[in-house]
Amino acid sequence: MCIGSPSPGLSAVLAIVHAMTSSDHLLNLIQDNPEIDGLLRSSFSFDIGRKRSGDDLRLASGAPLTAIAGEFTGGTYFLCSGEDSRQPVVFASSEGEGGLVADDLAGALEIIIGLQWQDCLSFSGGGDVEVMQVSAQHLERRLARNNPEIDEQRASVAAALSLRVVPVAELVVRLQEAASRTEPDYVVCTEDGQLFDPPFGQYSEPRHGGWA
């Protein structure tokens, strides 16, 4: 090992500190920019001012969760400790469903601003990536009708937080891959041991009226 190189143990500690700093940096950017905070809250349902304490939820492994944001239906986004330099992001809904969204906060925010991700999981045919791609395109068309300014809003948030505006098809693949890794390490659990349901819904489209 070269003189002056950090020891493996020190490298691991520095990596964890870097990950925490990166997450904190993004959250601070949001907090310090009212316009971006407002866009995330109103257009992307990511509200750093609305979050449960997380004291009654943990991972099934026993690892703690740190609440960072909520959304309007009562769900909460959490950071959890990773084995490397990243802090994975887990979501727990108010309906008892939960799972891994991304391996770090930057990746999660790209999914949150770029994809109707919760509905994409709901209409995933049990986690089939091809079904999710079809659902995502229907959801994008619906979103564009309801919010014609969505592309500009995505670009504004991404620029302010130094994120990418990622193509929807790529985000679907990323989301499906992350959600598929929910078990066994990222299963959400209540303090009395009740496990949250997996994130994938069994339907491929809305039950009443389809995608009309």
Short mmCIF file of C-alpha atoms in Angstrom, two decimals:
data_model
loop_
_atom_site.label_atom_id
_atom_site.label_comp_id
_atom_site.label_asym_id
_atom_site.label_seq_id
_atom_site.Cartn_x
_atom_site.Cartn_y
_atom_site.Cartn_z
CA MET A 1 0.00 0.00 0.00
CA CYS A 2 1.36 3.44 -0.85
CA ILE A 3 2.52 5.67 1.97
CA GLY A 4 -0.20 8.10 2.89
CA SER A 5 -3.06 5.97 1.50
CA PRO A 6 -5.96 5.56 3.93
CA SER A 7 -6.36 2.18 5.52
CA PRO A 8 -9.28 -0.02 4.33
CA GLY A 9 -11.13 0.73 7.55
CA LEU A 10 -10.63 4.45 7.19
CA SER A 11 -11.67 4.30 3.54
CA ALA A 12 -14.94 2.68 4.51
CA VAL A 13 -15.62 5.34 7.13
CA LEU A 14 -14.80 8.13 4.68
CA ALA A 15 -17.11 6.57 2.08
CA ILE A 16 -20.00 6.48 4.55
CA VAL A 17 -19.36 10.09 5.56
CA HIS A 18 -19.31 11.06 1.88
CA ALA A 19 -22.64 9.33 1.26
CA MET A 20 -24.24 11.06 4.24
CA THR A 21 -22.83 14.39 3.08
CA SER A 22 -24.18 13.85 -0.44
CA SER A 23 -27.67 13.08 0.87
CA ASP A 24 -27.52 16.00 3.28
CA HIS A 25 -26.31 18.27 0.48
CA LEU A 26 -29.29 17.42 -1.72
CA LEU A 27 -31.75 17.85 1.12
CA ASN A 28 -30.15 21.18 2.06
CA LEU A 29 -30.38 22.37 -1.54
CA ILE A 30 -34.09 21.62 -1.52
CA GLN A 31 -34.64 23.30 1.83
CA ASP A 32 -32.72 26.40 0.78
CA ASN A 33 -34.56 26.82 -2.52
CA PRO A 34 -38.27 27.54 -1.93
CA GLU A 35 -39.11 27.34 -5.64
CA ILE A 36 -37.60 23.87 -6.03
CA ASP A 37 -39.05 22.75 -2.71
CA GLY A 38 -42.46 23.90 -3.94
CA LEU A 39 -42.13 22.12 -7.29
CA LEU A 40 -41.07 18.88 -5.64
CA ARG A 41 -44.00 19.13 -3.27
CA SER A 42 -46.71 20.12 -5.75
CA SER A 43 -45.69 18.33 -8.95
CA PHE A 44 -43.70 15.35 -7.70
CA SER A 45 -45.18 14.68 -4.25
CA PHE A 46 -41.80 14.80 -2.49
CA ASP A 47 -42.27 17.01 0.55
CA ILE A 48 -39.37 17.40 2.98
CA GLY A 49 -41.74 19.13 5.38
CA ARG A 50 -44.14 16.17 5.54
CA LYS A 51 -42.57 13.11 7.07
CA ARG A 52 -43.33 10.69 9.85
CA SER A 53 -40.68 10.17 12.51
CA GLY A 54 -39.98 6.61 11.37
CA ASP A 55 -39.62 5.47 14.98
CA ASP A 56 -42.26 2.78 14.43
CA LEU A 57 -40.73 1.47 11.21
CA ARG A 58 -37.46 -0.29 10.46
CA LEU A 59 -36.06 -2.79 8.03
CA ALA A 60 -36.81 -6.45 8.68
CA SER A 61 -33.08 -6.90 9.24
CA GLY A 62 -33.41 -4.61 12.26
CA ALA A 63 -31.59 -1.70 10.59
CA PRO A 64 -33.07 1.73 11.37
CA LEU A 65 -34.69 4.05 8.85
CA THR A 66 -34.32 7.83 8.68
CA ALA A 67 -37.35 9.71 7.34
CA ILE A 68 -36.46 12.42 4.83
CA ALA A 69 -39.73 13.31 3.07
CA GLY A 70 -43.38 12.45 2.72
CA GLU A 71 -46.03 12.53 0.03
CA PHE A 72 -49.65 13.61 -0.03
CA THR A 73 -51.19 10.16 0.46
CA GLY A 74 -49.27 9.61 3.67
CA GLY A 75 -46.28 7.64 2.42
CA THR A 76 -42.74 8.34 3.57
CA TYR A 77 -39.30 8.24 1.99
CA PHE A 78 -36.47 6.90 4.15
CA LEU A 79 -32.71 6.71 3.99
CA CYS A 80 -31.10 3.53 5.20
CA SER A 81 -27.49 2.53 5.80
CA GLY A 82 -25.74 0.82 2.90
CA GLU A 83 -22.80 -1.58 2.91
CA ASP A 84 -20.76 0.76 0.73
CA SER A 85 -20.70 4.50 0.20
CA ARG A 86 -24.38 4.81 -0.70
CA GLN A 87 -27.50 5.35 1.37
CA PRO A 88 -30.36 3.47 -0.31
CA VAL A 89 -33.80 5.09 -0.41
CA VAL A 90 -36.81 3.07 0.74
CA PHE A 91 -40.46 4.11 0.43
CA ALA A 92 -43.24 2.99 2.76
CA SER A 93 -46.82 3.74 1.75
CA SER A 94 -49.70 4.44 4.10
CA GLU A 95 -51.36 1.30 2.69
CA GLY A 96 -48.68 -1.06 3.97
CA GLU A 97 -46.59 -1.45 0.83
CA GLY A 98 -42.93 -0.64 0.64
CA GLY A 99 -39.58 -1.32 -0.90
CA LEU A 100 -36.35 -0.09 -2.42
CA VAL A 101 -36.58 2.86 -4.82
CA ALA A 102 -32.90 3.49 -5.58
CA ASP A 103 -29.42 2.96 -4.22
CA ASP A 104 -28.94 6.61 -3.31
CA LEU A 105 -30.91 9.82 -2.99
CA ALA A 106 -29.78 11.29 -6.31
CA GLY A 107 -30.98 8.18 -8.13
CA ALA A 108 -34.26 8.21 -6.23
CA LEU A 109 -34.91 11.86 -7.07
CA GLU A 110 -34.29 11.19 -10.76
CA ILE A 111 -36.96 8.50 -10.62
CA ILE A 112 -39.32 10.68 -8.59
CA ILE A 113 -39.17 13.64 -10.98
CA GLY A 114 -38.93 11.62 -14.18
CA LEU A 115 -41.50 8.86 -13.76
CA GLN A 116 -44.95 8.26 -12.31
CA TRP A 117 -43.18 5.60 -10.34
CA GLN A 118 -45.80 4.53 -7.79
CA ASP A 119 -48.46 3.91 -10.45
CA CYS A 120 -45.84 2.24 -12.62
CA LEU A 121 -45.23 -0.25 -9.80
CA SER A 122 -48.95 -0.63 -9.14
CA PHE A 123 -49.61 -1.58 -12.76
CA SER A 124 -46.56 -3.78 -13.24
CA GLY A 125 -48.14 -7.20 -13.77
CA GLY A 126 -46.27 -8.51 -10.76
CA GLY A 127 -42.99 -6.82 -11.65
CA ASP A 128 -42.80 -7.46 -15.40
CA VAL A 129 -40.55 -4.76 -16.87
CA GLU A 130 -42.32 -4.86 -20.25
CA VAL A 131 -45.69 -4.29 -18.60
CA MET A 132 -44.13 -1.44 -16.64
CA GLN A 133 -42.85 0.15 -19.85
CA VAL A 134 -46.36 0.12 -21.32
CA SER A 135 -47.86 1.49 -18.11
CA ALA A 136 -45.23 4.23 -17.95
CA GLN A 137 -46.07 5.46 -21.45
CA HIS A 138 -49.79 5.61 -20.64
CA LEU A 139 -49.01 7.44 -17.41
CA GLU A 140 -46.78 9.93 -19.24
CA ARG A 141 -49.53 10.78 -21.72
CA ARG A 142 -52.00 11.27 -18.89
CA LEU A 143 -49.54 13.45 -16.99
CA ALA A 144 -48.84 15.63 -20.03
CA ARG A 145 -52.56 16.27 -20.42
CA ASN A 146 -52.98 17.17 -16.75
CA ASN A 147 -49.78 19.19 -16.45
CA PRO A 148 -48.53 20.62 -19.76
CA GLU A 149 -45.56 22.22 -17.97
CA ILE A 150 -44.17 18.96 -16.60
CA ASP A 151 -41.11 18.90 -18.90
CA GLU A 152 -40.07 22.39 -17.84
CA GLN A 153 -40.63 21.53 -14.19
CA ARG A 154 -38.51 18.40 -14.47
CA ALA A 155 -35.72 20.38 -16.12
CA SER A 156 -35.84 23.08 -13.43
CA VAL A 157 -35.58 20.61 -10.56
CA ALA A 158 -32.86 18.59 -12.25
CA ALA A 159 -30.75 21.68 -12.97
CA ALA A 160 -31.09 23.02 -9.44
CA LEU A 161 -30.05 19.69 -7.88
CA SER A 162 -27.43 18.70 -10.49
CA LEU A 163 -29.48 15.67 -11.56
CA ARG A 164 -30.12 14.20 -15.00
CA VAL A 165 -33.44 14.23 -16.81
CA VAL A 166 -33.41 10.52 -17.63
CA PRO A 167 -35.52 8.94 -20.41
CA VAL A 168 -38.61 7.22 -19.07
CA ALA A 169 -37.66 3.82 -20.49
CA GLU A 170 -34.34 3.90 -18.63
CA LEU A 171 -36.03 4.94 -15.39
CA VAL A 172 -38.46 2.04 -15.66
CA VAL A 173 -35.57 -0.41 -15.90
CA ARG A 174 -33.83 1.20 -12.93
CA LEU A 175 -37.00 1.17 -10.84
CA GLN A 176 -37.83 -2.45 -11.66
CA GLU A 177 -34.29 -3.54 -10.84
CA ALA A 178 -34.28 -1.70 -7.50
CA ALA A 179 -37.76 -2.84 -6.45
CA SER A 180 -36.81 -6.42 -7.31
CA ARG A 181 -34.05 -6.21 -4.70
CA THR A 182 -36.43 -5.24 -1.90
CA GLU A 183 -36.21 -8.77 -0.49
CA PRO A 184 -34.44 -9.65 1.69
CA ASP A 185 -32.49 -6.54 2.68
CA TYR A 186 -35.01 -3.71 2.23
CA VAL A 187 -38.31 -5.11 3.49
CA VAL A 188 -40.05 -2.54 5.68
CA CYS A 189 -41.30 -3.78 9.03
CA THR A 190 -43.36 -2.30 11.87
CA GLU A 191 -42.08 -2.35 15.43
CA ASP A 192 -44.36 -5.31 16.23
CA GLY A 193 -42.92 -7.35 13.35
CA GLN A 194 -45.56 -6.87 10.64
CA LEU A 195 -43.94 -6.88 7.20
CA PHE A 196 -44.98 -4.44 4.48
CA ASP A 197 -46.27 -5.93 1.23
CA PRO A 198 -43.96 -6.06 -1.84
CA PRO A 199 -43.96 -2.97 -4.08
CA PHE A 200 -45.19 -4.69 -7.26
CA GLY A 201 -48.91 -4.71 -8.02
CA GLN A 202 -50.44 -7.64 -9.88
CA TYR A 203 -52.56 -5.70 -12.38
CA SER A 204 -51.28 -4.53 -15.76
CA GLU A 205 -53.77 -1.65 -16.07
CA PRO A 206 -56.50 0.07 -14.05
CA ARG A 207 -59.34 -2.35 -13.29
CA HIS A 208 -62.13 0.04 -14.31
CA GLY A 209 -61.83 1.48 -17.82
CA GLY A 210 -58.27 0.39 -18.46
CA TRP A 211 -55.99 3.15 -19.76
CA ALA A 212 -58.81 4.98 -21.52
#
